[in-house]
Protein backbone atom coordinates (compact mmCIF):
# COMPACT_ATOMS: atom_id res chain seq x y z
CA UNK A 1 0.00 0.00 0.00
CA UNK A 2 2.83 2.38 0.86
CA UNK A 3 4.50 1.67 -2.51
CA UNK A 4 1.36 3.02 -4.25
CA UNK A 5 0.80 6.02 -1.99
CA UNK A 6 4.42 7.25 -1.95
CA UNK A 7 4.69 7.99 -5.73
CA UNK A 8 1.32 9.75 -5.64
CA UNK A 9 2.50 11.86 -2.70
CA UNK A 10 5.73 12.87 -4.51
CA UNK A 11 3.86 13.68 -7.74
CA UNK A 12 1.44 15.90 -5.80
CA UNK A 13 4.36 17.65 -4.12
CA UNK A 14 5.88 18.41 -7.53
CA UNK A 15 2.63 19.94 -8.81
CA UNK A 16 2.23 22.11 -5.72
CA UNK A 17 5.82 23.29 -6.05
CA UNK A 18 7.84 25.69 -4.02
CA UNK A 19 7.91 29.35 -5.08
CA UNK A 20 11.34 30.41 -6.27
CA UNK A 21 12.65 33.87 -6.90
CA UNK A 22 15.07 34.53 -9.74
CA UNK A 23 17.05 37.67 -10.38
CA UNK A 24 18.77 38.76 -13.59
CA UNK A 25 22.39 39.78 -13.39
CA UNK A 26 23.55 42.93 -15.11
CA UNK A 27 25.39 42.45 -18.38
CA UNK A 28 29.12 42.83 -17.91
CA UNK A 29 30.24 41.72 -21.36
CA UNK A 30 30.61 44.22 -24.17
CA UNK A 31 30.45 42.79 -27.65
CA UNK A 32 32.34 44.62 -30.35
CA UNK A 33 30.34 45.30 -33.47
CA UNK A 34 32.59 45.46 -36.48
CA UNK A 35 30.69 47.82 -38.76
CA UNK A 36 33.71 48.24 -41.05
CA UNK A 37 33.32 44.79 -42.49
CA UNK A 38 35.82 43.51 -45.02
CA UNK A 39 34.45 42.56 -48.43
CA UNK A 40 36.37 40.07 -50.60
CA UNK A 41 35.48 39.17 -54.19
CA UNK A 42 37.37 37.62 -57.07
CA UNK A 43 36.91 37.95 -60.82
CA UNK A 44 39.22 35.80 -62.92
CA UNK A 45 42.60 36.29 -61.26
CA UNK A 46 41.86 39.77 -59.83
CA UNK A 47 41.07 39.99 -56.11
CA UNK A 48 38.91 42.95 -55.03
CA UNK A 49 39.12 43.94 -51.34
CA UNK A 50 37.17 46.74 -49.64
CA UNK A 51 37.19 47.91 -46.03
CA UNK A 52 40.59 46.48 -45.10
CA UNK A 53 42.76 49.58 -44.89
CA UNK A 54 45.96 48.95 -42.91
CA UNK A 55 45.42 45.20 -42.51
CA UNK A 56 47.46 42.28 -43.81
CA UNK A 57 46.09 40.16 -46.65
CA UNK A 58 47.29 36.57 -46.47
CA UNK A 59 46.70 33.97 -49.17
CA UNK A 60 46.99 30.27 -48.29
CA UNK A 61 46.84 27.27 -50.61
CA UNK A 62 44.79 24.19 -49.71
CA UNK A 63 47.83 22.65 -48.00
CA UNK A 64 47.89 25.59 -45.56
CA UNK A 65 51.08 27.17 -46.92
CA UNK A 66 51.10 30.99 -47.05
CA UNK A 67 51.76 31.81 -50.71
CA UNK A 68 51.22 35.59 -50.53
CA UNK A 69 51.30 38.24 -47.81
CA UNK A 70 50.40 41.85 -48.70
CA UNK A 71 49.73 44.98 -46.61
CA UNK A 72 46.45 46.58 -47.78
CA UNK A 73 47.05 50.34 -48.08
CA UNK A 74 43.61 51.59 -49.10
CA UNK A 75 39.87 51.12 -48.57
CA UNK A 76 39.19 49.84 -52.11
CA UNK A 77 42.03 47.79 -53.61
CA UNK A 78 42.44 45.34 -56.48
CA UNK A 79 45.24 42.78 -56.54
CA UNK A 80 46.35 40.74 -59.54
CA UNK A 81 46.81 37.22 -58.24
CA UNK A 82 49.71 35.73 -60.17
CA UNK A 83 48.97 32.27 -58.82
CA UNK A 84 48.25 28.95 -60.54
CA UNK A 85 44.63 27.91 -61.01
CA UNK A 86 43.10 26.36 -57.92
CA UNK A 87 41.43 26.98 -54.57
CA UNK A 88 42.89 29.40 -52.03
CA UNK A 89 42.01 30.75 -48.60
CA UNK A 90 42.10 34.53 -48.10
CA UNK A 91 42.56 35.92 -44.60
CA UNK A 92 42.28 39.62 -43.77
CA UNK A 93 42.23 40.34 -40.04
CA UNK A 94 39.48 38.10 -38.64
CA UNK A 95 37.74 37.65 -42.01
CA UNK A 96 38.44 34.40 -43.86
CA UNK A 97 37.08 33.48 -47.31
CA UNK A 98 37.61 30.65 -49.79
CA UNK A 99 38.22 31.62 -53.42
CA UNK A 100 38.84 29.80 -56.67
CA UNK A 101 41.16 31.10 -59.39
CA UNK A 102 40.26 29.79 -62.84
Coordinates of C-alpha atoms in Angstrom, one line a residue:
X1 CA 0.0 0.0 0.0
X2 CA 2.8 2.4 0.9
X3 CA 4.5 1.7 -2.5
X4 CA 1.4 3.0 -4.3
X5 CA 0.8 6.0 -2.0
X6 CA 4.4 7.2 -2.0
X7 CA 4.7 8.0 -5.7
X8 CA 1.3 9.8 -5.6
X9 CA 2.5 11.9 -2.7
X10 CA 5.7 12.9 -4.5
X11 CA 3.9 13.7 -7.7
X12 CA 1.4 15.9 -5.8
X13 CA 4.4 17.7 -4.1
X14 CA 5.9 18.4 -7.5
X15 CA 2.6 19.9 -8.8
X16 CA 2.2 22.1 -5.7
X17 CA 5.8 23.3 -6.0
X18 CA 7.8 25.7 -4.0
X19 CA 7.9 29.4 -5.1
X20 CA 11.3 30.4 -6.3
X21 CA 12.7 33.9 -6.9
X22 CA 15.1 34.5 -9.7
X23 CA 17.1 37.7 -10.4
X24 CA 18.8 38.8 -13.6
X25 CA 22.4 39.8 -13.4
X26 CA 23.5 42.9 -15.1
X27 CA 25.4 42.5 -18.4
X28 CA 29.1 42.8 -17.9
X29 CA 30.2 41.7 -21.4
X30 CA 30.6 44.2 -24.2
X31 CA 30.4 42.8 -27.6
X32 CA 32.3 44.6 -30.4
X33 CA 30.3 45.3 -33.5
X34 CA 32.6 45.5 -36.5
X35 CA 30.7 47.8 -38.8
X36 CA 33.7 48.2 -41.1
X37 CA 33.3 44.8 -42.5
X38 CA 35.8 43.5 -45.0
X39 CA 34.5 42.6 -48.4
X40 CA 36.4 40.1 -50.6
X41 CA 35.5 39.2 -54.2
X42 CA 37.4 37.6 -57.1
X43 CA 36.9 38.0 -60.8
X44 CA 39.2 35.8 -62.9
X45 CA 42.6 36.3 -61.3
X46 CA 41.9 39.8 -59.8
X47 CA 41.1 40.0 -56.1
X48 CA 38.9 43.0 -55.0
X49 CA 39.1 43.9 -51.3
X50 CA 37.2 46.7 -49.6
X51 CA 37.2 47.9 -46.0
X52 CA 40.6 46.5 -45.1
X53 CA 42.8 49.6 -44.9
X54 CA 46.0 48.9 -42.9
X55 CA 45.4 45.2 -42.5
X56 CA 47.5 42.3 -43.8
X57 CA 46.1 40.2 -46.7
X58 CA 47.3 36.6 -46.5
X59 CA 46.7 34.0 -49.2
X60 CA 47.0 30.3 -48.3
X61 CA 46.8 27.3 -50.6
X62 CA 44.8 24.2 -49.7
X63 CA 47.8 22.6 -48.0
X64 CA 47.9 25.6 -45.6
X65 CA 51.1 27.2 -46.9
X66 CA 51.1 31.0 -47.0
X67 CA 51.8 31.8 -50.7
X68 CA 51.2 35.6 -50.5
X69 CA 51.3 38.2 -47.8
X70 CA 50.4 41.9 -48.7
X71 CA 49.7 45.0 -46.6
X72 CA 46.5 46.6 -47.8
X73 CA 47.1 50.3 -48.1
X74 CA 43.6 51.6 -49.1
X75 CA 39.9 51.1 -48.6
X76 CA 39.2 49.8 -52.1
X77 CA 42.0 47.8 -53.6
X78 CA 42.4 45.3 -56.5
X79 CA 45.2 42.8 -56.5
X80 CA 46.3 40.7 -59.5
X81 CA 46.8 37.2 -58.2
X82 CA 49.7 35.7 -60.2
X83 CA 49.0 32.3 -58.8
X84 CA 48.3 29.0 -60.5
X85 CA 44.6 27.9 -61.0
X86 CA 43.1 26.4 -57.9
X87 CA 41.4 27.0 -54.6
X88 CA 42.9 29.4 -52.0
X89 CA 42.0 30.8 -48.6
X90 CA 42.1 34.5 -48.1
X91 CA 42.6 35.9 -44.6
X92 CA 42.3 39.6 -43.8
X93 CA 42.2 40.3 -40.0
X94 CA 39.5 38.1 -38.6
X95 CA 37.7 37.7 -42.0
X96 CA 38.4 34.4 -43.9
X97 CA 37.1 33.5 -47.3
X98 CA 37.6 30.7 -49.8
X99 CA 38.2 31.6 -53.4
X100 CA 38.8 29.8 -56.7
X101 CA 41.2 31.1 -59.4
X102 CA 40.3 29.8 -62.8

